[in-house]
Coordinates of C-alpha atoms in Angstrom, one line a residue:
Chain Z
M1 CA 195.9 60.7 178.4
D2 CA 194.8 63.1 175.7
R3 CA 194.6 66.5 177.4
S4 CA 192.5 68.0 174.6
Q5 CA 189.7 65.5 175.4
L6 CA 189.8 66.6 179.0
L7 CA 189.8 70.3 177.9
R8 CA 186.7 69.8 175.7
G9 CA 184.4 69.3 178.7
T10 CA 185.9 72.1 180.8
T11 CA 186.4 75.0 178.4
A12 CA 183.5 77.0 179.8
L13 CA 184.6 76.4 183.4
L14 CA 188.2 77.4 182.6
I15 CA 187.1 80.6 180.8
L16 CA 184.6 81.6 183.4
G17 CA 187.1 80.8 186.2
V18 CA 189.7 83.3 184.9
L19 CA 187.1 85.9 183.9
K20 CA 185.3 86.0 187.3
D21 CA 188.3 88.0 188.6
G22 CA 188.0 90.7 186.0
E23 CA 187.6 91.4 182.3
L24 CA 190.2 90.2 179.9
Y25 CA 190.7 89.9 176.1
G26 CA 191.2 86.6 174.2
Y27 CA 195.0 86.3 174.3
E28 CA 195.0 87.3 178.0
I29 CA 192.4 84.6 178.8
A30 CA 194.6 81.9 177.2
Q31 CA 197.7 83.2 179.0
R32 CA 195.9 83.3 182.3
I33 CA 194.7 79.7 182.0
R34 CA 198.2 78.7 181.0
E35 CA 199.8 80.5 184.0
R36 CA 197.3 79.2 186.6
S37 CA 197.6 75.7 185.4
A38 CA 201.4 76.0 185.5
A39 CA 201.5 75.4 181.7
F40 CA 199.8 72.1 182.1
I41 CA 196.8 73.3 180.1
D42 CA 198.3 74.7 176.9
P43 CA 196.8 73.0 173.8
G44 CA 196.9 76.1 171.5
E45 CA 194.1 78.6 171.1
G46 CA 192.0 77.2 168.3
W47 CA 189.4 76.2 170.9
L48 CA 189.3 79.5 172.7
Y49 CA 187.4 81.8 170.3
P50 CA 184.6 79.4 169.4
A51 CA 184.1 78.9 173.2
L52 CA 184.1 82.6 173.9
H53 CA 181.5 83.3 171.1
R54 CA 179.3 80.4 172.3
L55 CA 179.3 81.7 175.9
E56 CA 178.5 85.2 174.7
K57 CA 175.6 83.8 172.7
Q58 CA 174.4 82.0 175.8
G59 CA 174.6 85.2 177.8
A60 CA 177.3 84.0 180.2
L61 CA 179.7 86.6 178.8
Q62 CA 179.5 90.1 177.6
G63 CA 182.0 91.4 175.0
S64 CA 183.0 95.0 174.2
W65 CA 185.5 96.5 171.8
R66 CA 188.3 98.7 173.0
D67 CA 191.0 100.6 171.1
G68 CA 194.2 98.6 171.0
G69 CA 196.5 101.5 171.1
L70 CA 199.1 101.0 168.3
G71 CA 197.8 97.5 167.5
P72 CA 194.4 96.3 166.3
R73 CA 191.3 96.9 168.5
R74 CA 190.6 94.3 171.1
R75 CA 187.5 92.6 172.3
Y76 CA 187.2 92.3 176.1
Y77 CA 185.0 89.9 177.9
R78 CA 183.4 90.0 181.3
V79 CA 181.2 87.5 183.2
T80 CA 177.5 88.3 183.5
D81 CA 175.4 87.3 186.5
G82 CA 174.2 84.3 184.5
G83 CA 177.8 83.4 183.7
L84 CA 178.7 83.5 187.4
Q85 CA 175.8 81.2 188.2
M86 CA 176.9 78.9 185.4
F87 CA 180.5 78.9 186.8
N88 CA 179.2 78.0 190.4
T89 CA 177.1 75.2 189.1
Q90 CA 179.8 73.8 186.8
S91 CA 182.5 74.3 189.4
A92 CA 180.6 72.3 192.0
E93 CA 179.8 69.6 189.4
W94 CA 183.5 69.4 188.5
E95 CA 184.6 69.1 192.1
R96 CA 182.1 66.3 192.7
F97 CA 183.3 64.6 189.5
A98 CA 187.0 65.0 190.4
Q99 CA 186.4 63.6 194.0
S100 CA 184.5 60.7 192.6
V101 CA 187.3 59.9 190.1
R102 CA 189.8 60.2 192.9
L103 CA 187.8 57.8 195.1
V104 CA 187.6 55.3 192.4
T105 CA 191.3 55.5 191.4
V106 CA 192.5 55.5 195.0
G107 CA 190.3 52.6 195.8
A108 CA 191.7 50.8 192.8
T109 CA 195.3 51.5 193.9
N110 CA 194.6 50.3 197.5
G111 CA 192.8 47.3 196.3
Chain N
M1 CA 200.7 92.9 163.8
A2 CA 200.2 90.8 160.7
E3 CA 201.2 92.5 157.5
D4 CA 199.8 92.1 154.0
G5 CA 201.1 88.9 152.4
S6 CA 202.4 87.6 155.8
D7 CA 201.5 84.2 157.2
G8 CA 199.0 85.9 159.6
E9 CA 197.2 87.7 156.9
R10 CA 197.0 84.6 154.7
F11 CA 195.6 82.7 157.6
L12 CA 193.0 85.4 158.2
E13 CA 192.1 85.5 154.5
S14 CA 191.6 81.7 154.6
V15 CA 189.4 82.0 157.8
E16 CA 187.4 84.7 156.1
Q17 CA 186.7 82.6 153.0
H18 CA 185.0 80.0 155.2
L19 CA 182.9 82.4 157.3
P20 CA 179.4 82.7 155.9
F21 CA 178.5 85.9 157.8
D22 CA 178.0 89.3 156.3
E23 CA 180.8 91.9 156.1
P24 CA 180.5 93.7 159.5
E25 CA 180.3 90.4 161.4
R26 CA 183.2 88.9 159.5
A27 CA 185.3 92.0 160.1
D28 CA 184.6 91.7 163.9
I29 CA 185.7 88.1 164.0
L30 CA 188.8 88.8 161.9
D31 CA 189.8 91.8 164.0
E32 CA 189.7 89.7 167.2
L33 CA 191.8 87.0 165.6
R34 CA 194.2 89.6 164.2
S35 CA 194.8 91.2 167.6
H36 CA 195.3 87.7 169.1
L37 CA 197.9 86.9 166.4
A38 CA 199.7 90.2 167.1
D39 CA 199.9 89.5 170.8
S40 CA 200.9 85.9 170.4
A41 CA 203.6 86.7 167.8
A42 CA 204.9 89.6 170.0
A43 CA 205.2 87.3 173.0
M44 CA 207.2 84.7 171.0
E45 CA 209.4 87.4 169.5
A46 CA 210.1 88.5 173.1
K47 CA 211.3 85.0 173.8
G48 CA 213.8 85.2 171.0
L49 CA 212.1 84.0 167.9
G50 CA 212.5 85.9 164.6
R51 CA 209.4 87.9 163.4
A52 CA 208.4 85.6 160.6
E53 CA 209.0 82.5 162.7
A54 CA 207.0 84.0 165.6
E55 CA 204.1 84.7 163.3
R56 CA 204.1 81.2 161.9
A57 CA 204.1 79.8 165.4
A58 CA 201.2 82.1 166.4
V59 CA 199.2 80.9 163.4
K60 CA 200.0 77.3 164.2
R61 CA 198.6 77.6 167.7
L62 CA 195.2 78.6 166.3
G63 CA 195.0 75.4 164.2
P64 CA 193.7 74.9 160.7
A65 CA 191.9 78.0 159.3
K66 CA 188.9 76.0 158.0
R67 CA 188.4 74.2 161.3
L68 CA 188.6 77.4 163.2
A69 CA 186.1 79.1 160.8
D70 CA 183.7 76.1 161.0
E71 CA 183.8 76.0 164.8
L72 CA 183.3 79.8 165.0
T73 CA 180.3 79.5 162.6
R74 CA 178.7 76.7 164.7
A75 CA 179.3 78.7 167.9
R76 CA 177.5 81.7 166.5
R77 CA 174.5 79.9 165.2
D78 CA 171.2 79.9 167.1
R79 CA 167.5 79.9 166.6
S80 CA 167.2 83.7 166.8
R81 CA 169.6 84.0 163.8
L82 CA 167.2 81.8 161.7
L83 CA 164.3 84.2 162.6
A84 CA 166.5 87.2 161.7
A85 CA 167.5 85.5 158.5
A86 CA 163.9 84.8 157.6
G87 CA 163.1 88.5 158.1
A88 CA 166.1 89.7 156.3
G89 CA 165.4 87.3 153.4
A90 CA 161.8 88.4 153.1
W91 CA 162.9 92.1 153.1
G92 CA 165.6 91.2 150.5
L93 CA 162.9 89.5 148.4
V94 CA 160.6 92.6 148.5
R95 CA 163.5 95.1 147.8
G96 CA 164.9 92.9 145.0
G97 CA 161.5 92.3 143.5
V98 CA 160.6 96.0 143.5
W99 CA 164.0 97.2 142.3
G100 CA 164.2 94.5 139.6
G101 CA 160.6 95.0 138.5
L102 CA 161.1 98.8 138.1
V103 CA 164.4 98.5 136.3
G104 CA 163.3 95.5 134.2
W105 CA 160.0 97.2 133.3
A106 CA 161.8 100.4 132.2
V107 CA 164.4 98.5 130.1
V108 CA 162.0 96.1 128.5
T109 CA 159.4 98.8 127.7
V110 CA 162.0 101.1 126.1
A111 CA 163.4 98.1 124.2
A112 CA 159.9 97.2 123.0
L113 CA 159.3 100.8 121.9
L114 CA 162.6 100.9 120.1
I115 CA 161.9 97.6 118.3
S116 CA 158.4 98.8 117.4
T117 CA 159.7 102.0 116.1
A118 CA 162.3 100.3 114.0
I119 CA 159.7 97.9 112.5
A120 CA 157.3 100.9 111.9
V121 CA 160.1 102.8 110.2
A122 CA 161.1 99.8 108.1
A123 CA 157.4 99.2 107.2
R124 CA 157.0 102.8 106.2
Q125 CA 160.1 102.9 104.1
T126 CA 159.2 99.7 102.2
G127 CA 155.6 100.7 101.8
G128 CA 154.3 98.0 104.0
A129 CA 151.7 98.2 106.8
W130 CA 152.3 97.5 110.5
T131 CA 149.7 98.0 113.1
G132 CA 151.7 97.4 116.3
L133 CA 151.9 94.4 118.6
D134 CA 148.8 92.2 119.0
T135 CA 147.2 91.9 122.4
G136 CA 148.8 88.5 123.2
T137 CA 152.3 89.6 122.3
S138 CA 152.0 92.9 124.2
A139 CA 152.0 91.0 127.5
I140 CA 155.5 89.6 126.9
P141 CA 157.4 92.7 127.9
N142 CA 155.6 92.7 131.2
I143 CA 156.4 89.0 131.7
V144 CA 160.0 89.6 130.9
A145 CA 160.1 92.5 133.4
L146 CA 158.6 90.1 135.9
G147 CA 161.4 87.7 135.1
V148 CA 164.0 90.4 135.9
A149 CA 162.2 91.1 139.2
V150 CA 162.2 87.4 140.1
F151 CA 166.0 87.2 139.2
V152 CA 167.0 90.1 141.4
A153 CA 164.8 89.0 144.3
A154 CA 166.4 85.5 144.2
R155 CA 169.8 87.1 143.7
L156 CA 169.4 89.0 147.0
L157 CA 167.7 86.2 149.0
T158 CA 170.4 83.5 148.9
P159 CA 173.4 85.5 150.2
T160 CA 171.3 87.5 152.6
F161 CA 169.6 84.5 154.2
A162 CA 172.9 82.6 154.4
A163 CA 174.8 85.5 156.0
R164 CA 172.2 86.1 158.6
A165 CA 171.6 82.5 159.4
G166 CA 175.2 81.6 159.5
Y167 CA 175.2 78.9 156.8
A168 CA 177.3 78.8 153.7
A169 CA 175.5 80.3 150.7
P170 CA 176.3 77.3 148.4
L171 CA 174.4 75.2 150.9
V172 CA 171.5 77.6 151.4
R173 CA 170.9 77.8 147.6
W174 CA 169.8 74.2 147.6
L175 CA 167.0 75.3 149.8
T176 CA 166.1 78.7 148.3
M177 CA 166.4 77.5 144.7
P178 CA 163.9 74.6 144.5
I179 CA 161.4 76.2 146.9
G180 CA 161.4 79.5 145.2
A181 CA 161.3 77.9 141.7
A182 CA 158.3 75.9 142.7
L183 CA 156.5 78.9 144.0
V184 CA 157.3 81.0 140.9
L185 CA 156.2 78.1 138.7
T186 CA 152.9 77.9 140.6
Y187 CA 152.4 81.6 140.1
A188 CA 153.3 81.4 136.4
L189 CA 151.0 78.5 135.7
A190 CA 148.0 79.0 137.9
I191 CA 147.9 82.6 139.2
W192 CA 149.2 84.9 136.4
S193 CA 146.2 85.7 134.2
G194 CA 146.1 87.9 131.1
P195 CA 146.2 87.8 127.3
L196 CA 148.2 84.9 126.1
N197 CA 149.7 83.5 123.0
W198 CA 152.4 80.8 122.5
P199 CA 155.4 83.2 123.0
G200 CA 153.6 84.4 126.2
V201 CA 153.1 80.9 127.4
V202 CA 156.8 80.1 126.8
A203 CA 157.8 83.3 128.7
L204 CA 155.7 82.3 131.6
V205 CA 156.7 78.7 131.7
T206 CA 160.4 79.7 131.8
L207 CA 159.8 82.2 134.6
P208 CA 161.3 79.8 137.2
L209 CA 164.6 79.8 135.3
W210 CA 165.0 83.5 136.2
W211 CA 164.7 82.4 139.8
V212 CA 167.1 79.5 139.5
A213 CA 169.7 81.8 137.8
G214 CA 169.4 84.4 140.6
A215 CA 169.3 82.0 143.5
W216 CA 172.4 80.1 142.2
Q217 CA 174.5 83.2 142.7
T218 CA 176.1 83.2 146.2
R219 CA 178.2 86.4 146.2
P220 CA 176.7 89.3 148.1
F221 CA 174.8 91.7 145.8
R222 CA 174.2 95.4 146.4
L223 CA 171.3 97.3 144.8
A224 CA 172.7 100.5 143.4
F225 CA 171.3 103.2 141.3
P226 CA 171.7 101.8 137.8
R227 CA 173.6 104.7 136.2
R228 CA 174.4 102.8 133.0
I229 CA 170.8 101.6 132.7
A230 CA 169.5 105.2 133.2
L231 CA 171.9 106.5 130.6
S232 CA 170.9 103.8 128.1
L233 CA 167.2 104.6 128.7
A234 CA 167.9 108.3 128.1
V235 CA 169.7 107.5 124.8
A236 CA 166.9 105.1 123.8
V237 CA 164.2 107.7 124.5
G238 CA 166.3 110.2 122.5
I239 CA 166.4 107.8 119.5
L240 CA 162.6 107.3 119.8
F241 CA 161.9 111.0 119.7
G242 CA 164.4 111.4 116.9
A243 CA 162.8 108.7 114.8
N244 CA 159.4 110.1 115.4
A245 CA 160.5 113.6 114.4
L246 CA 162.2 112.3 111.2
F247 CA 159.6 109.8 110.0
G248 CA 156.4 111.0 111.5
P249 CA 154.2 109.1 114.0
M250 CA 155.4 105.5 114.0
L251 CA 153.6 103.8 116.8
A252 CA 150.1 104.3 115.6
G253 CA 151.0 102.2 112.5
S254 CA 149.1 102.4 109.3
A255 CA 146.2 100.2 108.3
R256 CA 144.9 99.3 104.9
A257 CA 141.3 100.0 104.0
Y258 CA 138.8 97.5 105.4
A259 CA 138.2 94.7 103.0
W260 CA 135.2 92.5 103.1
P261 CA 136.5 89.0 103.5
A262 CA 136.6 87.0 100.3
G263 CA 134.9 83.6 100.4
S264 CA 132.2 84.6 102.8
D265 CA 129.7 82.5 100.7
R266 CA 131.3 79.5 102.4
I267 CA 129.7 80.5 105.6
G268 CA 126.1 80.5 104.4
A269 CA 125.4 83.1 101.7
P270 CA 123.2 84.3 100.2
M271 CA 121.5 86.2 102.9
P272 CA 117.7 86.6 102.4
D273 CA 116.6 90.1 101.6
W274 CA 114.5 90.5 104.8
A275 CA 117.5 89.5 106.9
A276 CA 119.8 92.0 105.0
K277 CA 117.3 94.7 105.9
A278 CA 116.9 93.7 109.5
G279 CA 118.6 95.8 112.2
S280 CA 121.7 94.1 113.5
G281 CA 124.4 94.7 116.0
G282 CA 127.2 93.2 118.0
T283 CA 128.4 93.6 121.6
T284 CA 131.6 92.6 123.4
F285 CA 131.7 91.8 127.1
G286 CA 135.3 91.0 127.9
G287 CA 135.9 87.8 125.9
Y288 CA 132.1 87.2 125.3
E289 CA 130.9 88.3 121.9
E290 CA 127.3 88.6 120.9
L291 CA 125.5 89.2 117.5
T292 CA 121.9 90.2 117.2
I293 CA 119.3 90.8 114.5
D294 CA 115.9 92.4 115.0
V295 CA 113.5 90.4 112.8
S296 CA 110.4 92.3 111.8
D297 CA 108.3 89.1 111.6
R298 CA 109.3 86.0 113.4
T299 CA 107.2 83.8 111.1
L300 CA 109.8 84.6 108.4
L301 CA 111.9 82.0 110.0
T302 CA 109.1 79.3 110.1
G303 CA 110.6 76.1 108.9
W304 CA 114.2 77.2 109.5
T305 CA 116.3 74.9 111.7
D306 CA 119.6 74.9 113.6
L307 CA 119.7 78.7 114.0
R308 CA 123.2 79.4 115.5
I309 CA 126.1 81.8 115.8
E310 CA 129.3 80.7 114.1
A311 CA 132.9 81.8 114.5
W312 CA 135.2 81.2 111.6
R313 CA 139.0 81.4 111.8
G314 CA 140.4 84.2 109.7
T315 CA 143.2 86.9 109.6
D316 CA 143.2 90.6 110.3
P317 CA 141.6 92.5 107.4
A318 CA 143.7 95.5 108.2
R319 CA 146.7 93.4 107.3
G320 CA 145.2 92.3 104.1
G321 CA 143.7 89.1 105.5
G322 CA 140.2 87.8 105.7
L323 CA 138.5 84.5 106.0
D324 CA 141.1 81.7 106.2
A325 CA 140.8 80.0 102.8
T326 CA 141.6 76.5 104.3
E327 CA 138.6 76.6 106.7
T328 CA 135.5 74.6 105.8
E329 CA 133.8 74.6 109.3
P330 CA 133.4 77.2 112.0
F331 CA 135.7 76.6 115.0
L332 CA 133.0 77.6 117.5
T333 CA 129.2 77.5 117.3
A334 CA 126.4 78.1 119.8
P335 CA 122.5 78.1 119.4
V336 CA 120.7 81.4 119.2
Q337 CA 118.0 82.7 121.5
W338 CA 114.8 84.5 120.8
S339 CA 113.7 87.5 122.9
A340 CA 111.2 90.4 122.7
A341 CA 112.1 92.8 119.9
G342 CA 114.8 95.2 120.9
T343 CA 115.6 93.4 124.1
S344 CA 118.5 91.2 125.1
P345 CA 117.6 87.6 126.1
D346 CA 118.3 88.3 129.8
G347 CA 116.0 91.4 129.6
N348 CA 118.8 93.6 131.0
S349 CA 119.4 95.5 127.8
V350 CA 116.8 97.3 125.7
W351 CA 117.4 99.2 122.5
Y352 CA 115.2 101.2 120.3
G353 CA 112.9 101.4 123.3
G354 CA 110.7 104.1 122.0
Q355 CA 110.2 102.4 118.6
G356 CA 106.8 100.9 117.7
W357 CA 107.7 97.3 116.9
P358 CA 105.5 95.2 114.5
A359 CA 103.3 92.7 116.3
N360 CA 105.5 89.6 115.4
A361 CA 108.8 91.4 115.7
A362 CA 111.5 89.6 117.7
T363 CA 115.2 89.7 118.4
L364 CA 117.6 86.8 117.6
T365 CA 120.8 86.7 119.7
G366 CA 123.8 84.4 119.6
G367 CA 126.8 84.6 121.9
L368 CA 130.2 82.9 122.1
R369 CA 133.3 83.1 124.3
L370 CA 136.2 83.9 122.0
D371 CA 138.9 84.3 124.7
R372 CA 139.3 80.5 125.2
S373 CA 140.6 79.6 121.7
P374 CA 144.4 79.5 121.6
A375 CA 144.5 78.5 117.9
A376 CA 142.6 81.6 116.6
T377 CA 143.9 85.1 116.3
W378 CA 141.1 86.6 114.3
A379 CA 137.5 85.4 114.0
W380 CA 134.5 86.1 111.7
L381 CA 131.1 85.9 113.4
A382 CA 127.7 85.4 111.8
L383 CA 124.2 84.2 112.6
T384 CA 123.1 81.4 110.3
G385 CA 120.3 78.9 109.9
V386 CA 119.2 76.0 107.7
A387 CA 116.3 77.2 105.5
P388 CA 113.4 75.0 104.3
D389 CA 115.5 74.5 101.0
G390 CA 118.0 72.5 103.1
Q391 CA 120.8 75.0 102.6
R392 CA 122.5 77.1 105.4
H393 CA 122.0 80.8 104.9
L394 CA 123.5 83.9 106.5
L395 CA 121.0 85.7 108.8
S396 CA 123.4 88.6 109.6
S397 CA 126.4 90.3 108.0
L398 CA 129.9 89.1 108.9
S399 CA 131.5 90.7 111.9
G400 CA 135.3 90.5 112.4
R401 CA 136.8 90.2 115.9
Q402 CA 140.4 90.0 117.1
V403 CA 140.7 86.9 119.2
F404 CA 143.2 86.6 122.1
F405 CA 143.3 84.0 124.7
Q406 CA 142.7 85.3 128.2
G407 CA 143.6 83.3 131.3
T408 CA 146.3 81.4 133.1
V409 CA 148.8 79.0 131.5
L410 CA 146.9 76.1 132.9
D411 CA 143.7 77.4 131.2
W412 CA 145.7 77.7 128.0
F413 CA 147.0 74.1 128.1
G414 CA 143.5 72.9 129.1
A415 CA 142.1 74.6 126.0
V416 CA 144.9 73.3 123.7
F417 CA 144.4 69.7 124.8
S418 CA 140.7 69.9 124.6
G419 CA 141.1 70.9 120.9
G420 CA 140.4 74.7 121.4

């Protein structure tokens, strides 16, 4: 199965899921998703920044610049109240979807 | 961190080329990607890859630069950006129009003065006469200055709107160029109104080309104090004053002595003695010209028919011209009106009010609009009538008028096609 297809519908959920525990910058977000998924979700990061900017436009995230020490400055993101609400809604929706898929596929296997 | 000329910097340059936003917004996006590449490459170096290889791998994980730039652009677009773009575009139009208008007007005016001075100096040195620009031509510098204003306004609009809206400027110009050109064309044809001649009409009809040339440019444009232009203007003004000091007043020109136009008998001479002795006058109301004679006894014109005012095409007598030798008919005529002696036909104007007029005295008035005749630059006016002998005679002396068309370009073409 093409994992990038699966990822396309869940980018907001994945980003909000790792950011609800605290603010992170882009590279950290990608790493955190990779770690939590045991490297199962690791398609590269081209999808990440468009998704972050879209969520920020929608008001689900708030970004702020911080000095990067010796390196370039970094943009940190944190979840807003609206973003948390979006996460809860999407998370519940995803759970129902995953359960439904499981019911269908288990039924198919048993049948 | 990506260094100049490295894979990372080349990748970032490529992303930047495809981002339509203005400089601060592009810088934010690139800084974020730059920090990501630095972190990603450092992590891969820590796993044992060489520096260059780690950077190449980090770039590869971000995917093609154009696709990333396009997706970032789409992600950052929304309706509020369009509103902001409309506001920024309108402000750019105003700023560009004012700036371009001022600079254009200054440059064109000084250039016109320089050219006028050069012609006046040349005329003086060769013994010729030059009386300055005619009224129709004198509008051209203003139209050209308007063209510069239109160019700068359009030059600012396209990149400003594109950057704020989040669309590529080469795409946006296909919107700004035709809409703006149509609006400018409408203004040039139907709204701008003033003294016109053929060069003026051409300058106005080509006004949309200034817009197209400006809107076609997609690179950002900054309005800056035009030092070179200011320096050029200062030098030009210095030359003007120098020429004036060396050669005497140039811009007033020099006119030859007034010459009675030859061939005036074609109009309707000879003039009866009583008409020659009658009081006469002329009045100008904008483009409306009137001639009057105060006739001591109205019965003197018993048996006369087809009393009218005539306008004959001619040339400026101050330039040695007169009645156009090729003309056999007046280009405009209108019937005259009788009124009480010393009074205009509408009764609003009274002259010689205290004078005791003879019982049968009356005033004869003829009027014509001369600002609707594109083909004439100078006109000779006279009141005439057909006497009982069947011949047309002059009833007033000839009166010369400079003629210039006044109106919009559409008025001009209307007059041309109706044979004016």
